[in-house]
Amino acid sequence: MATLFIADLHLDPGRPSITDLFERYLASDEVRHADALYILGDLVEAWIGDDDDAELPARIAAATRAVRDAGVPVYFMVGNRDFLLGPAFAARAGLTLLDDGTVHDIHGRRTLLMHGDVLCTDDLAYQAVRRQVRTPEWQAQILAMPLQARRAFAARAREDSKAHTGNTMESIMDVNAGAVAETMRKAGVTRLIHGHTHRPAIHRFELDGKPAERIVLGDWYEQGSVLAVDGDRVELRGLAVG
């Protein structure tokens, strides 16, 4: 049985076909017979709090809870779009929350799991914003706002993010090789799995004279993307919509 990894789904009411694909995939035999399912951040385009009463969070919770009820652990790590997701929703959705930078044994190999944004150290503007929004004070202030105000705030934040992406060189928004090596070295691993950059690939290299690999998960904007690890088999593939 394989261990499955997905990230960067960016589920949003404006892209219903991707939400449908997510629900179908989580109901598939591959997922229901997996060793575990890992969601490494950016499950949604914007998360405004566990008290969101919109339809999408309820659909997500039903889909992930059904996987958990089938006996498959569902692990979740927040990303830069859903960092306000907390224990209340996790309990409702059957999710086990993971800290960014968790190391798990995946089929006998210690594997570092990250969303990936902290590795983009050349993007100084983004890292400054990230530090601000991850403080308990900032998050408490946002979560104290009425839901409608939070929805408006999230919409503005998405527009700001699009503007930043459009005005920043792609190389700056990618991971920094030195940061990757140092992070893996500190964790004592030779395999890293992450998302965030939307550049699916399996990068093989040497780390301190040992074979190492960095696996980047794909996004779900135009199709799905899943990584299946089953012993020595490592398969990164797309999922068709419809």
mmCIF file of C-alpha atoms in Angstrom, residues 6-105:
data_model
loop_
_atom_site.group_PDB
_atom_site.id
_atom_site.type_symbol
_atom_site.label_atom_id
_atom_site.label_comp_id
_atom_site.label_asym_id
_atom_site.label_seq_id
_atom_site.Cartn_x
_atom_site.Cartn_y
_atom_site.Cartn_z
ATOM 1 C CA ILE A 6 -0.819 16.207 -2.077
ATOM 2 C CA ALA A 7 -0.449 19.966 -1.656
ATOM 3 C CA ASP A 8 -1.396 23.304 -3.178
ATOM 4 C CA LEU A 9 -4.958 22.400 -4.109
ATOM 5 C CA HIS A 10 -6.075 26.024 -3.553
ATOM 6 C CA LEU A 11 -9.688 24.892 -3.362
ATOM 7 C CA ASP A 12 -12.025 27.791 -4.052
ATOM 8 C CA PRO A 13 -15.728 28.190 -4.874
ATOM 9 C CA GLY A 14 -14.687 29.798 -8.163
ATOM 10 C CA ARG A 15 -13.052 26.531 -9.330
ATOM 11 C CA PRO A 16 -15.733 23.903 -8.632
ATOM 12 C CA SER A 17 -14.215 21.283 -10.958
ATOM 13 C CA ILE A 18 -11.124 21.054 -8.734
ATOM 14 C CA THR A 19 -13.223 20.629 -5.591
ATOM 15 C CA ASP A 20 -15.127 17.859 -7.382
ATOM 16 C CA LEU A 21 -11.812 16.220 -8.351
ATOM 17 C CA PHE A 22 -10.619 16.433 -4.731
ATOM 18 C CA GLU A 23 -13.764 14.723 -3.475
ATOM 19 C CA ARG A 24 -13.584 12.001 -6.132
ATOM 20 C CA TYR A 25 -9.940 11.320 -5.451
ATOM 21 C CA LEU A 26 -10.452 11.052 -1.701
ATOM 22 C CA ALA A 27 -13.272 8.575 -2.373
ATOM 23 C CA SER A 28 -11.067 6.475 -4.692
ATOM 24 C CA ASP A 29 -9.747 3.011 -3.889
ATOM 25 C CA GLU A 30 -6.188 4.336 -4.018
ATOM 26 C CA VAL A 31 -6.843 6.700 -1.120
ATOM 27 C CA ARG A 32 -9.144 4.406 0.860
ATOM 28 C CA HIS A 33 -6.506 1.636 0.781
ATOM 29 C CA ALA A 34 -3.452 3.832 1.344
ATOM 30 C CA ASP A 35 -1.112 3.651 4.308
ATOM 31 C CA ALA A 36 -1.690 7.359 4.895
ATOM 32 C CA LEU A 37 -2.621 10.604 3.141
ATOM 33 C CA TYR A 38 -0.525 13.730 3.717
ATOM 34 C CA ILE A 39 -1.776 17.200 2.744
ATOM 35 C CA LEU A 40 1.200 19.566 2.872
ATOM 36 C CA GLY A 41 -0.479 22.941 2.898
ATOM 37 C CA ASP A 42 -2.541 25.334 0.785
ATOM 38 C CA LEU A 43 -5.542 23.041 0.765
ATOM 39 C CA VAL A 44 -7.673 26.127 0.100
ATOM 40 C CA GLU A 45 -7.143 29.450 -1.614
ATOM 41 C CA ALA A 46 -7.873 31.266 1.645
ATOM 42 C CA TRP A 47 -8.789 30.085 5.144
ATOM 43 C CA ILE A 48 -10.533 32.687 7.275
ATOM 44 C CA GLY A 49 -10.978 30.639 10.435
ATOM 45 C CA ASP A 50 -12.339 27.355 11.718
ATOM 46 C CA ASP A 51 -15.721 29.039 12.275
ATOM 47 C CA ASP A 52 -16.251 29.690 8.555
ATOM 48 C CA ASP A 53 -19.846 28.643 7.792
ATOM 49 C CA ALA A 54 -19.430 28.494 4.016
ATOM 50 C CA GLU A 55 -20.128 25.317 2.021
ATOM 51 C CA LEU A 56 -16.528 24.582 1.004
ATOM 52 C CA PRO A 57 -15.086 23.893 4.488
ATOM 53 C CA ALA A 58 -17.998 21.549 5.188
ATOM 54 C CA ARG A 59 -17.348 19.623 1.958
ATOM 55 C CA ILE A 60 -13.645 19.370 2.760
ATOM 56 C CA ALA A 61 -14.349 18.121 6.266
ATOM 57 C CA ALA A 62 -16.767 15.475 4.985
ATOM 58 C CA ALA A 63 -14.241 14.214 2.422
ATOM 59 C CA THR A 64 -11.277 13.979 4.776
ATOM 60 C CA ARG A 65 -13.345 12.586 7.651
ATOM 61 C CA ALA A 66 -14.558 9.768 5.381
ATOM 62 C CA VAL A 67 -10.952 8.842 4.615
ATOM 63 C CA ARG A 68 -10.104 8.814 8.309
ATOM 64 C CA ASP A 69 -13.218 6.754 9.069
ATOM 65 C CA ALA A 70 -12.022 4.225 6.472
ATOM 66 C CA GLY A 71 -8.950 3.668 8.635
ATOM 67 C CA VAL A 72 -6.481 5.819 6.698
ATOM 68 C CA PRO A 73 -4.638 8.497 8.722
ATOM 69 C CA VAL A 74 -4.925 11.977 7.185
ATOM 70 C CA TYR A 75 -2.066 14.302 8.126
ATOM 71 C CA PHE A 76 -2.284 18.032 7.488
ATOM 72 C CA MET A 77 0.355 20.762 7.532
ATOM 73 C CA VAL A 78 -0.655 24.389 7.054
ATOM 74 C CA GLY A 79 0.670 26.439 4.156
ATOM 75 C CA ASN A 80 0.757 30.131 3.408
ATOM 76 C CA ARG A 81 -2.948 30.216 2.435
ATOM 77 C CA ASP A 82 -4.448 28.179 5.286
ATOM 78 C CA PHE A 83 -2.203 28.936 8.267
ATOM 79 C CA LEU A 84 -5.283 29.958 10.300
ATOM 80 C CA LEU A 85 -6.625 26.402 10.165
ATOM 81 C CA GLY A 86 -6.591 25.086 13.713
ATOM 82 C CA PRO A 87 -7.530 22.261 16.061
ATOM 83 C CA ALA A 88 -11.305 22.836 15.905
ATOM 84 C CA PHE A 89 -11.547 22.189 12.169
ATOM 85 C CA ALA A 90 -8.920 19.443 12.344
ATOM 86 C CA ALA A 91 -11.049 17.558 14.858
ATOM 87 C CA ARG A 92 -14.160 18.003 12.719
ATOM 88 C CA ALA A 93 -12.337 16.863 9.580
ATOM 89 C CA GLY A 94 -10.409 13.950 11.076
ATOM 90 C CA LEU A 95 -7.047 15.583 10.443
ATOM 91 C CA THR A 96 -3.848 15.064 12.420
ATOM 92 C CA LEU A 97 -2.004 18.377 12.442
ATOM 93 C CA LEU A 98 1.732 18.379 11.711
ATOM 94 C CA ASP A 99 4.301 21.091 12.345
ATOM 95 C CA ASP A 100 6.162 22.371 9.306
ATOM 96 C CA GLY A 101 9.457 20.505 9.256
ATOM 97 C CA THR A 102 8.136 17.240 10.687
ATOM 98 C CA VAL A 103 10.207 14.112 10.016
ATOM 99 C CA HIS A 104 8.263 10.878 9.458
ATOM 100 C CA ASP A 105 9.396 7.385 8.592
#
